[in-house]
Short mmCIF file of C-alpha atoms and ligand atoms in Angstrom, two decimals:
data_model
loop_
_atom_site.label_atom_id
_atom_site.label_comp_id
_atom_site.label_asym_id
_atom_site.label_seq_id
_atom_site.Cartn_x
_atom_site.Cartn_y
_atom_site.Cartn_z
CA MET A 293 0.00 0.00 0.00
CA GLU A 294 2.97 2.33 0.44
CA ASN A 295 2.92 2.73 -3.31
CA LEU A 296 -0.61 4.04 -3.45
CA ILE A 297 -0.16 7.78 -3.53
CA GLY A 298 0.05 10.10 -0.81
CA ASP A 299 1.67 12.19 1.70
CA ILE A 300 4.72 10.16 2.29
CA GLY A 301 7.60 11.21 4.39
CA VAL A 302 6.05 14.15 6.18
CA LEU A 303 3.41 12.77 8.48
CA GLU A 304 3.35 12.52 12.24
CA ALA A 305 3.79 9.00 13.52
CA THR A 306 0.15 8.96 14.54
CA GLU A 307 -1.07 10.28 11.22
CA ALA A 308 -0.69 7.55 8.65
CA LYS A 309 1.29 4.58 7.53
CA SER A 310 4.02 5.89 5.31
CA CYS A 311 7.67 5.65 4.41
CA ASP A 312 9.94 8.03 6.30
CA ALA A 313 12.79 8.67 3.90
CA PRO A 314 12.31 11.60 1.55
CA GLY A 315 12.32 10.34 -2.06
CA LEU A 316 15.80 10.52 -3.52
CA LEU A 317 16.97 10.36 -7.10
CA PRO A 318 19.72 7.73 -7.19
CA ASP A 319 23.08 7.83 -8.94
CA GLN A 320 23.46 8.53 -12.60
CA ASN A 321 26.94 8.52 -14.08
CA THR A 322 26.90 9.69 -17.67
CA GLY A 323 30.00 11.84 -17.33
CA LYS A 324 28.22 15.19 -16.89
CA SER A 325 30.22 17.93 -15.23
CA ARG A 326 27.95 18.72 -12.24
CA LYS A 327 25.97 16.65 -9.74
CA LEU A 328 22.35 17.25 -8.79
CA TYR A 329 20.81 15.92 -5.56
CA ILE A 330 17.02 16.12 -5.02
CA GLU A 331 14.92 15.21 -1.98
CA SER A 332 11.19 15.02 -2.65
CA TYR A 333 8.56 15.56 0.05
CA GLY A 334 4.78 15.24 -0.02
CA CYS A 335 2.52 13.76 -2.67
CA GLN A 336 3.38 11.56 -5.63
CA MET A 337 3.07 14.60 -7.94
CA ASN A 338 6.23 15.98 -6.33
CA PHE A 339 8.10 12.72 -6.93
CA SER A 340 6.98 12.83 -10.55
CA ASP A 341 8.01 16.47 -10.85
CA SER A 342 11.49 15.67 -9.52
CA GLU A 343 11.90 13.27 -12.46
CA ILE A 344 10.96 16.10 -14.82
CA VAL A 345 13.46 18.40 -13.08
CA ALA A 346 16.17 15.72 -13.44
CA SER A 347 15.34 15.43 -17.14
CA ILE A 348 15.55 19.21 -17.67
CA LEU A 349 18.84 19.46 -15.80
CA GLN A 350 20.33 16.40 -17.47
CA LYS A 351 20.19 18.38 -20.70
CA ALA A 352 21.84 21.30 -18.90
CA GLY A 353 24.92 19.31 -17.83
CA PHE A 354 23.91 17.49 -14.63
CA ASP A 355 24.02 13.87 -13.47
CA THR A 356 22.00 12.96 -10.37
CA THR A 357 23.50 11.65 -7.14
CA SER A 358 21.95 10.08 -4.05
CA ASP A 359 24.83 11.34 -1.91
CA ILE A 360 24.33 14.90 -0.75
CA HIS A 361 28.08 15.20 -0.04
CA GLN A 362 28.81 14.75 -3.76
CA ALA A 363 26.29 17.40 -4.86
CA ASP A 364 27.01 20.69 -6.60
CA VAL A 365 23.32 21.57 -6.45
CA VAL A 366 20.86 20.44 -3.73
CA PHE A 367 17.12 20.79 -4.37
CA LEU A 368 14.36 20.13 -1.84
CA ASN A 369 11.05 19.58 -3.66
CA THR A 370 8.68 20.69 -0.93
CA CYS A 371 5.12 20.19 0.35
CA SER A 372 2.83 22.72 2.09
CA ILE A 373 -0.22 20.57 2.73
CA ARG A 374 0.18 20.63 6.53
CA GLU A 375 2.27 22.81 8.84
CA LYS A 376 4.34 19.79 9.84
CA ALA A 377 5.39 19.28 6.19
CA GLU A 378 6.86 22.78 6.04
CA GLN A 379 8.57 22.41 9.42
CA THR A 380 10.25 19.19 8.21
CA VAL A 381 11.79 21.11 5.29
CA ARG A 382 12.96 23.97 7.52
CA ASN A 383 14.65 21.48 9.87
CA ARG A 384 16.31 19.84 6.89
CA LEU A 385 17.61 23.23 5.71
CA HIS A 386 19.26 23.78 9.08
CA HIS A 387 21.03 20.45 8.72
CA ILE A 388 22.12 21.33 5.15
CA GLN A 389 23.52 24.61 6.49
CA GLY A 390 26.12 22.52 8.37
CA LEU A 391 27.05 20.68 5.16
CA LYS A 392 27.42 23.95 3.28
CA LYS A 393 30.11 25.01 5.74
CA GLN A 394 32.15 22.00 4.57
CA ASN A 395 31.24 22.59 0.90
CA PRO A 396 30.74 26.36 0.43
CA THR A 397 30.25 26.15 -3.37
CA MET A 398 27.18 23.91 -3.00
CA LEU A 399 24.01 25.66 -4.24
CA VAL A 400 20.68 25.13 -2.45
CA GLY A 401 17.26 25.50 -4.09
CA LEU A 402 13.69 25.06 -2.88
CA LEU A 403 11.13 23.77 -5.39
CA GLY A 404 7.44 22.88 -5.20
CA CYS A 405 4.53 24.03 -3.08
CA MET A 406 6.40 25.68 -0.20
CA ALA A 407 8.45 27.68 -2.71
CA GLU A 408 5.23 28.78 -4.41
CA ARG A 409 3.46 29.65 -1.15
CA LEU A 410 6.22 31.65 0.52
CA LYS A 411 8.07 33.04 -2.53
CA THR A 412 10.70 35.70 -1.73
CA ARG A 413 9.87 35.47 1.99
CA LEU A 414 11.80 32.19 1.98
CA LEU A 415 14.95 33.96 0.76
CA GLU A 416 14.66 36.37 3.68
CA GLU A 417 13.89 33.68 6.27
CA GLU A 418 16.31 30.99 5.09
CA ARG A 419 19.66 32.62 4.31
CA ILE A 420 21.11 29.35 3.00
CA VAL A 421 18.69 29.24 0.04
CA ASP A 422 19.99 30.48 -3.34
CA LEU A 423 17.04 29.62 -5.57
CA ILE A 424 13.24 29.41 -5.28
CA ALA A 425 11.21 27.82 -8.10
CA GLY A 426 7.47 27.07 -8.09
CA PRO A 427 5.92 23.99 -9.76
CA ASP A 428 5.40 25.71 -13.13
CA ALA A 429 8.92 27.22 -13.34
CA TYR A 430 11.04 24.11 -13.90
CA ARG A 431 11.87 24.83 -17.54
CA ASP A 432 13.54 27.98 -16.28
CA LEU A 433 15.88 26.11 -13.88
CA PRO A 434 18.99 26.08 -16.16
CA GLN A 435 18.68 29.85 -16.60
CA LEU A 436 18.02 30.40 -12.87
CA LEU A 437 21.07 28.30 -11.98
CA SER A 438 23.30 30.29 -14.30
CA GLN A 439 22.17 33.45 -12.48
CA VAL A 440 23.01 31.80 -9.16
CA ASP A 441 26.44 30.86 -10.58
CA GLU A 442 26.97 34.58 -11.08
CA GLY A 443 26.32 35.21 -7.40
CA ASN A 444 22.62 36.13 -7.43
CA ARG A 445 19.78 34.76 -5.33
CA VAL A 446 16.81 34.10 -7.62
CA VAL A 447 13.05 33.44 -7.54
CA ASN A 448 10.57 32.25 -10.19
CA THR A 449 7.11 31.43 -8.84
CA PHE A 450 5.13 32.31 -11.96
CA LEU A 451 2.06 30.05 -12.23
CA SER A 452 1.23 29.12 -15.80
CA ARG A 453 -2.16 28.85 -17.48
CA GLU A 454 -1.12 25.95 -19.69
CA GLU A 455 2.18 24.31 -18.60
CA THR A 456 1.94 20.49 -18.37
CA TYR A 457 5.55 19.51 -19.27
CA ALA A 458 3.87 17.23 -21.84
CA ASP A 459 6.95 17.07 -24.09
CA ILE A 460 9.46 16.22 -21.34
CA SER A 461 10.07 12.54 -20.76
CA PRO A 462 10.76 12.10 -17.08
CA VAL A 463 14.04 10.42 -16.16
CA ARG A 464 12.79 7.29 -14.35
CA LEU A 465 15.49 6.99 -11.80
CA ASN A 466 13.93 5.66 -8.65
CA SER A 467 11.96 2.87 -10.22
CA ASN A 468 11.42 -0.87 -9.81
CA GLY A 469 11.18 -1.10 -13.62
CA VAL A 470 7.63 -2.51 -13.35
CA THR A 471 5.35 0.29 -12.13
CA ALA A 472 5.48 3.97 -13.11
CA PHE A 473 3.56 7.17 -12.45
CA VAL A 474 2.36 9.24 -15.39
CA SER A 475 1.21 12.76 -14.69
CA ILE A 476 -1.94 13.62 -16.69
CA MET A 477 -2.88 17.01 -15.31
CA ARG A 478 -1.65 19.81 -13.06
CA GLY A 479 -3.28 22.19 -10.59
CA CYS A 480 -6.70 22.08 -8.99
CA ASP A 481 -9.79 24.30 -9.36
CA ASN A 482 -11.74 22.82 -6.48
CA MET A 483 -11.04 25.17 -3.60
CA CYS A 484 -11.73 22.75 -0.76
CA SER A 485 -11.68 25.17 2.16
CA PHE A 486 -8.88 23.39 4.09
CA CYS A 487 -6.52 22.97 1.15
CA VAL A 488 -3.52 24.98 0.00
CA VAL A 489 -3.06 23.12 -3.33
CA PRO A 490 -5.10 25.50 -5.55
CA PHE A 491 -2.83 28.34 -4.34
CA THR A 492 0.45 26.48 -4.77
CA ARG A 493 -0.22 24.53 -7.97
CA GLY A 494 -2.51 26.92 -9.84
CA ARG A 495 -5.41 26.28 -12.18
CA GLU A 496 -6.33 22.90 -13.59
CA ARG A 497 -4.66 21.99 -16.89
CA SER A 498 -4.85 18.68 -18.71
CA ARG A 499 -1.97 17.14 -20.58
CA ASP A 500 -2.25 16.27 -24.29
CA PRO A 501 -3.65 12.69 -24.42
CA HIS A 502 -1.36 11.79 -27.35
CA SER A 503 1.70 12.43 -25.19
CA ILE A 504 0.18 10.42 -22.31
CA VAL A 505 -0.57 7.40 -24.52
CA ALA A 506 2.89 7.69 -26.12
CA GLU A 507 4.50 7.69 -22.67
CA ALA A 508 2.46 4.63 -21.61
CA LYS A 509 3.49 2.79 -24.82
CA ASP A 510 7.11 3.69 -24.31
CA LEU A 511 6.98 2.44 -20.71
CA PHE A 512 5.37 -0.83 -21.83
CA GLU A 513 8.07 -1.33 -24.50
CA LYS A 514 10.72 -0.77 -21.82
CA GLY A 515 9.24 -3.59 -19.72
CA TYR A 516 6.94 -1.67 -17.38
CA ARG A 517 3.66 -3.46 -16.66
CA GLU A 518 1.69 -0.87 -14.70
CA VAL A 519 1.04 2.85 -15.04
CA THR A 520 -0.75 5.06 -12.51
CA LEU A 521 -2.34 8.13 -14.08
CA LEU A 522 -1.79 11.00 -11.65
CA GLY A 523 -3.63 14.22 -10.93
CA GLN A 524 -5.21 16.05 -7.98
CA ASN A 525 -8.64 15.39 -9.47
CA VAL A 526 -8.35 13.03 -12.43
CA ASP A 527 -12.10 12.97 -13.08
CA SER A 528 -12.08 16.57 -14.16
CA TYR A 529 -9.47 15.85 -16.87
CA ARG A 530 -10.60 17.80 -19.98
CA TRP A 531 -8.54 18.39 -23.08
CA SER A 532 -9.24 19.94 -26.46
CA GLU A 533 -6.96 20.83 -29.41
CA GLU A 534 -7.65 24.48 -28.71
CA GLU A 535 -7.40 24.64 -24.89
CA ASN A 536 -6.00 22.53 -22.06
CA ASN A 537 -7.10 24.78 -19.20
CA LYS A 538 -10.40 23.62 -17.67
CA ALA A 539 -11.68 27.08 -16.74
CA TRP A 540 -10.95 28.35 -20.27
CA ILE A 541 -12.60 25.34 -21.89
CA GLU A 542 -15.72 26.24 -19.92
CA LYS A 543 -15.39 29.98 -20.59
CA LYS A 544 -14.97 29.46 -24.34
CA GLU A 545 -17.82 26.93 -24.28
CA ILE A 546 -15.77 24.27 -26.07
CA HIS A 547 -17.92 21.15 -26.28
CA GLN A 548 -15.58 18.82 -28.20
CA VAL A 549 -13.48 17.67 -25.27
CA PHE A 550 -11.52 14.54 -24.50
CA THR A 551 -12.59 13.19 -21.10
CA PHE A 552 -10.95 11.08 -18.42
CA ALA A 553 -13.07 8.04 -19.34
CA GLN A 554 -11.81 8.32 -22.94
CA LEU A 555 -8.23 8.71 -21.78
CA LEU A 556 -8.53 5.68 -19.52
CA GLU A 557 -9.76 3.60 -22.45
CA ARG A 558 -6.90 4.75 -24.73
CA VAL A 559 -4.29 3.90 -22.13
CA ALA A 560 -5.93 0.53 -21.41
CA LEU A 561 -5.76 -0.26 -25.13
CA VAL A 562 -1.94 0.09 -25.16
CA SER A 563 -1.78 -3.60 -24.16
CA PRO A 564 -3.93 -6.01 -22.16
CA ASP A 565 -0.71 -6.77 -20.24
CA LEU A 566 -0.34 -3.17 -19.07
CA ARG A 567 -2.21 -2.52 -15.84
CA VAL A 568 -3.76 0.92 -15.48
CA ARG A 569 -4.43 2.67 -12.17
CA PHE A 570 -5.37 6.25 -11.43
CA SER A 571 -5.42 8.65 -8.51
CA THR A 572 -7.01 10.80 -7.11
CA SER A 573 -10.75 10.66 -7.83
CA HIS A 574 -13.17 13.23 -6.45
CA PRO A 575 -16.57 11.96 -5.26
CA LYS A 576 -18.40 14.87 -6.89
CA ASP A 577 -16.70 14.37 -10.27
CA ILE A 578 -16.25 10.63 -10.84
CA THR A 579 -18.63 9.67 -13.66
CA ASP A 580 -20.56 6.53 -14.52
CA ASP A 581 -18.58 6.55 -17.79
CA VAL A 582 -15.37 6.04 -15.80
CA LEU A 583 -16.95 3.18 -13.84
CA HIS A 584 -18.28 1.53 -17.03
CA THR A 585 -14.83 1.85 -18.66
CA MET A 586 -13.26 0.23 -15.60
CA ALA A 587 -15.77 -2.60 -15.85
CA ARG A 588 -15.06 -3.17 -19.57
CA PHE A 589 -11.27 -3.54 -19.28
CA GLU A 590 -9.74 -6.31 -17.19
CA ASN A 591 -6.42 -4.43 -17.15
CA ILE A 592 -7.90 -1.30 -15.52
CA CYS A 593 -7.37 -2.13 -11.86
CA LYS A 594 -10.42 -2.34 -9.65
CA HIS A 595 -9.40 0.16 -7.06
CA ILE A 596 -10.69 3.70 -6.49
CA HIS A 597 -9.09 6.20 -4.14
CA LEU A 598 -12.14 8.32 -3.31
CA PRO A 599 -11.32 10.64 -0.39
CA ALA A 600 -14.40 11.27 1.75
CA GLN A 601 -12.62 13.62 4.24
CA SER A 602 -15.63 13.50 6.63
CA GLY A 603 -18.84 11.53 7.09
CA ASN A 604 -20.95 14.52 8.11
CA SER A 605 -22.82 16.71 5.63
CA ARG A 606 -22.45 19.96 7.60
CA ILE A 607 -18.68 19.50 7.83
CA LEU A 608 -18.48 18.53 4.15
CA ASP A 609 -20.32 21.73 3.31
CA ARG A 610 -17.86 23.78 5.41
CA MET A 611 -15.03 21.93 3.65
CA ASN A 612 -16.58 23.01 0.32
CA ARG A 613 -16.35 19.47 -0.98
CA GLY A 614 -19.48 19.73 -3.17
CA TYR A 615 -21.20 16.54 -1.93
CA THR A 616 -23.12 15.27 1.10
CA ARG A 617 -22.83 12.07 3.12
CA GLY A 618 -25.85 10.71 1.20
CA TRP A 619 -24.29 11.53 -2.19
CA TYR A 620 -21.04 9.84 -1.18
CA LEU A 621 -22.86 6.69 -0.05
CA GLU A 622 -24.82 6.59 -3.32
CA LYS A 623 -21.52 6.75 -5.27
CA ILE A 624 -20.27 3.81 -3.24
CA GLN A 625 -23.42 1.85 -4.07
CA LYS A 626 -22.93 2.62 -7.76
CA ILE A 627 -19.31 1.43 -7.58
CA ARG A 628 -20.37 -1.76 -5.83
CA SER A 629 -23.17 -2.43 -8.33
CA LEU A 630 -20.91 -1.92 -11.39
CA LEU A 631 -17.58 -3.22 -10.11
CA GLY A 632 -18.56 -5.65 -7.36
CA ASP A 633 -17.55 -6.16 -3.77
CA ALA A 634 -13.93 -6.99 -4.60
CA CYS A 635 -13.22 -3.47 -5.92
CA GLY A 636 -10.83 -1.76 -3.51
CA ILE A 637 -12.03 1.58 -2.15
CA SER A 638 -9.74 3.84 -0.13
CA SER A 639 -10.08 7.30 1.39
CA ASP A 640 -8.45 10.31 3.03
CA MET A 641 -9.92 11.44 6.36
CA ILE A 642 -9.44 14.66 8.32
CA ALA A 643 -9.99 14.68 12.11
CA GLY A 644 -11.04 17.82 13.96
CA PHE A 645 -11.96 20.23 11.18
CA CYS A 646 -13.24 23.63 12.33
CA SER A 647 -16.24 23.34 14.71
CA GLU A 648 -16.54 19.54 14.29
CA THR A 649 -18.65 18.16 17.18
CA GLU A 650 -18.37 14.75 18.80
CA GLU A 651 -21.52 13.62 17.01
CA GLU A 652 -20.15 14.79 13.64
CA HIS A 653 -16.93 12.92 14.32
CA ARG A 654 -19.00 9.79 15.02
CA ASP A 655 -20.61 10.30 11.58
CA THR A 656 -17.13 9.89 10.09
CA LEU A 657 -16.66 6.62 11.97
CA SER A 658 -20.10 5.38 10.90
CA LEU A 659 -19.46 6.30 7.25
CA MET A 660 -16.22 4.33 7.40
CA GLU A 661 -18.12 1.37 8.82
CA LEU A 662 -20.79 1.58 6.09
CA VAL A 663 -18.29 1.81 3.22
CA GLU A 664 -15.72 -0.59 4.68
CA PHE A 665 -12.70 1.20 3.24
CA ASP A 666 -9.76 -1.07 2.45
CA PHE A 667 -7.29 1.64 3.40
CA SER A 668 -7.19 5.33 4.39
CA TYR A 669 -4.71 8.15 4.74
CA MET A 670 -5.71 9.86 7.99
CA PHE A 671 -4.78 13.34 9.16
CA ILE A 672 -5.30 15.88 11.90
CA TYR A 673 -6.69 19.15 10.50
CA SER A 674 -3.87 21.65 10.11
CA GLU A 675 -4.83 25.26 9.39
CA ARG A 676 -3.08 26.63 6.30
CA PRO A 677 -2.65 30.40 5.90
CA GLY A 678 -4.60 31.92 3.01
CA THR A 679 -7.09 29.04 2.64
CA LEU A 680 -10.84 29.68 2.78
CA ALA A 681 -11.10 27.86 6.13
CA ALA A 682 -8.30 29.96 7.66
CA LYS A 683 -10.13 33.13 6.56
CA LYS A 684 -13.67 32.12 7.51
CA PHE A 685 -13.60 29.63 10.40
CA ALA A 686 -11.97 29.31 13.82
CA ASN A 687 -9.58 26.36 14.15
CA ASP A 688 -11.36 25.61 17.41
CA VAL A 689 -11.06 21.87 18.07
CA PRO A 690 -8.33 21.50 20.73
CA LEU A 691 -5.28 19.47 19.67
CA THR A 692 -5.85 16.79 22.35
CA ILE A 693 -9.35 16.20 20.99
CA LYS A 694 -8.11 16.14 17.38
CA LYS A 695 -5.52 13.54 18.36
CA ARG A 696 -8.04 11.37 20.17
CA ARG A 697 -10.44 11.54 17.21
CA LEU A 698 -7.64 10.67 14.80
CA ASP A 699 -6.76 7.73 17.01
CA GLU A 700 -10.35 6.48 16.83
CA ILE A 701 -10.36 6.89 13.04
CA ILE A 702 -7.09 4.94 12.76
CA ARG A 703 -8.41 2.17 15.01
CA LYS A 704 -11.60 1.94 12.95
CA GLN A 705 -9.57 1.77 9.72
CA ASN A 706 -7.30 -0.96 11.09
CA GLU A 707 -10.36 -3.00 12.02
CA LEU A 708 -11.87 -2.50 8.52
CA SER A 709 -8.62 -3.27 6.65
CA LEU A 710 -8.33 -6.57 8.50
CA ARG A 711 -12.02 -7.38 7.93
CA ARG A 712 -11.68 -6.69 4.18
CA ASN A 713 -8.48 -8.75 3.93
CA VAL A 714 -9.98 -11.73 5.77
CA ARG A 715 -12.55 -11.96 2.96
CA ASP A 716 -9.71 -12.53 0.48
CA VAL A 717 -8.45 -15.63 2.31
CA GLY A 718 -9.13 -18.72 0.18
CA GLN A 719 -9.50 -16.64 -3.02
CA VAL A 720 -7.14 -16.69 -6.01
CA HIS A 721 -5.77 -13.27 -7.06
CA LYS A 722 -3.92 -12.18 -10.19
CA VAL A 723 -0.78 -10.45 -8.93
CA LEU A 724 1.77 -8.35 -10.79
CA ILE A 725 5.18 -9.08 -9.23
CA GLU A 726 7.00 -5.89 -8.23
CA GLY A 727 10.11 -7.37 -6.65
CA ASP A 728 11.55 -9.09 -3.60
CA SER A 729 9.52 -9.04 -0.42
CA LYS A 730 10.93 -7.01 2.45
CA ARG A 731 10.01 -10.05 4.55
CA SER A 732 12.61 -12.46 3.20
CA PRO A 733 14.69 -13.11 0.06
CA GLU A 734 12.71 -16.34 -0.52
CA HIS A 735 9.52 -14.33 -1.04
CA LEU A 736 8.29 -12.03 -3.78
CA GLN A 737 5.72 -9.28 -3.49
CA GLY A 738 3.25 -7.61 -5.78
CA ARG A 739 -0.26 -6.22 -5.76
CA ASN A 740 -3.63 -7.52 -6.81
CA SER A 741 -6.09 -5.50 -8.85
CA ALA A 742 -7.58 -3.96 -5.68
CA ASN A 743 -4.11 -2.59 -4.79
CA LYS A 744 -3.48 -4.95 -1.87
CA VAL A 745 0.06 -6.12 -1.24
CA VAL A 746 0.41 -9.90 -1.72
CA ILE A 747 3.48 -11.88 -0.50
CA PHE A 748 4.30 -15.42 -1.65
CA PRO A 749 7.24 -17.86 -2.04
CA ARG A 750 9.16 -16.99 -5.18
CA LYS A 751 9.30 -20.38 -6.96
CA ASN A 752 11.03 -19.56 -10.27
CA LYS A 753 9.16 -16.29 -10.89
CA SER A 754 10.57 -12.81 -11.22
CA LYS A 755 9.43 -9.21 -11.20
CA GLY A 756 7.27 -7.97 -14.06
CA GLU A 757 5.46 -11.33 -14.39
CA TYR A 758 1.81 -11.96 -13.60
CA VAL A 759 1.01 -14.90 -11.30
CA CYS A 760 -2.11 -16.33 -9.69
CA VAL A 761 -1.81 -16.53 -5.92
CA ARG A 762 -4.16 -18.33 -3.54
CA VAL A 763 -4.36 -16.29 -0.32
CA GLU A 764 -3.89 -18.42 2.79
CA GLU A 765 -3.48 -15.84 5.57
CA CYS A 766 -3.58 -12.10 6.06
CA THR A 767 -2.79 -9.19 8.32
CA GLY A 768 -4.53 -5.81 8.10
CA ALA A 769 -1.85 -4.64 5.65
CA THR A 770 -0.87 -7.73 3.65
CA LEU A 771 -2.18 -10.90 2.02
CA LEU A 772 0.03 -14.01 2.20
CA GLY A 773 -0.34 -16.98 -0.12
CA LYS A 774 1.12 -19.40 -2.66
CA ILE A 775 1.33 -19.40 -6.44
CA VAL A 776 -1.20 -21.70 -8.11
CA GLU A 777 -0.64 -22.85 -11.70
N1 SAM B 216 -6.84 16.07 -4.49
C1 SAM B 216 -7.03 15.07 -3.56
C2 SAM B 216 -8.47 15.06 -3.07
O1 SAM B 216 -9.21 15.98 -3.22
O2 SAM B 216 -8.82 14.08 -2.46
C3 SAM B 216 -6.13 15.18 -2.35
C4 SAM B 216 -4.96 16.02 -2.37
S1 SAM B 216 -4.24 16.44 -0.84
C5 SAM B 216 -2.61 16.61 -1.41
C6 SAM B 216 -4.17 14.95 0.08
C7 SAM B 216 -4.97 14.96 1.34
O3 SAM B 216 -4.38 15.80 2.30
C8 SAM B 216 -6.39 15.46 1.25
O4 SAM B 216 -7.26 14.54 0.69
C9 SAM B 216 -6.72 15.77 2.68
O5 SAM B 216 -7.23 14.64 3.35
C10 SAM B 216 -5.36 16.11 3.26
N2 SAM B 216 -5.26 17.55 3.58
C11 SAM B 216 -5.26 18.58 2.72
N3 SAM B 216 -5.20 19.75 3.39
C12 SAM B 216 -5.15 19.43 4.70
C13 SAM B 216 -5.08 20.20 5.90
N4 SAM B 216 -5.07 21.53 5.87
N5 SAM B 216 -5.03 19.54 7.08
C14 SAM B 216 -5.05 18.19 7.12
N6 SAM B 216 -5.11 17.42 6.03
C15 SAM B 216 -5.18 18.03 4.83
FE1 SF4 B 217 -7.04 20.15 -2.39
FE2 SF4 B 217 -9.64 19.70 -2.76
FE3 SF4 B 217 -8.04 20.13 -4.86
FE4 SF4 B 217 -7.84 17.86 -3.49
S1 SF4 B 217 -9.62 18.54 -4.67
S2 SF4 B 217 -6.16 19.17 -4.17
S3 SF4 B 217 -8.25 18.52 -1.43
S4 SF4 B 217 -8.54 21.59 -3.27
#
């Protein structure tokens, strides 16, 4: 499940299951004159963006390194989603300050959401930083670095109306060679009241479907067997020859648009042996067309990440999510009727949003119980400056209560994950092998269509192959079984 999506690397121990190490780009030795080191924080979009940055800088004379001591340029690709995420980056900068004393020519840049949110303020507050670049400014990095080489401190946080980096093939450096993320859109127009993303990543733009299908084909030819189509809200993917910006498509009343359901079908047609996943879906936007397309193609995985955030309609309204508890539950029924009980459904949940009462919190627990989520990312509400909630509502649920509610949400999710996994015992699952199990060298691991991790003795199989596994036991996080012929 670590591979799902998500806020990895920046969560409190109590917040969610995640990996702790910030994503690194490993070593590349093609004889370039300078070394680039990048740490990525936050959501999978940032990890994807770091691969685009590596591709842009490769052409400008850089190889990547996973050893910060070897680096000529250090970039932190940052996240602003919760206060803790920003604090993690600031602590890291203080550590890097010590390294810069040993290596004074090393340049330090901040990329991503925190760069976009704080702009020049970061140069004033963090004296060690030489360069600030927002998520739409990566093409400008070679030029910005040459200005830094001349002794300047530089900032580019321009947000673009149409940038999607469609023509840049990401350098796939930190990959298992089997699964890859493909970014299909950028930005978000939703304005959920708690969320900083619309301010840091700009307006919604969809990437040219031809370039997406070409990237999926290229990955398949290179041996990859799974692509995850990535966006903050994939269901509002809209593309036309004339416009790729959703707001402008609506303003210009363009009716001939290419939708997410159509894109999903085109990618699924690349090969029946290429699995297709996508994330994140928004409950108000996911269409029956998408569900029917999922049902038609065996290789579109039966898993939907459909963040509910809360189970109470008043809180959902305050969150500006655009749906009610009833609407969410109807969507779940539709998913179950079209895709069956085995379809994995996961969520994000926020504990202690502004003015949330005990009863409203219990609505979240009861919604979880009704849906039986396979997995959730779970967070304490963190007020973000500039968001609608920060402007309009008091952040009035005391931290101790938020923590206790989060604890209850986590306990409920653990119970549900185990309950859902127990149902898989005795069943045979088609599994794509992703590599060795962390458990032991005699075991392999992969995922089933519903995105559950499956571990089994390796026999003579290797990564990239599909196998059928009969599940014999489970924990809340993993299915364990044996290959059946
Ligand atoms: N676009 C996705 C969606 O709408 O579901 C999610 C994107 S956001 C990067 C990932 C998750 O972070 C959200 O679903 C939400 O649960 C959580 N999140 C966002 N802002 C937050 C905040 N201010 N405090 C706590 N959690 C937050
Ligand atoms: Fe944030 Fe809402 Fe957009 Fe997700 S849909 S990125 S939570 S504003």
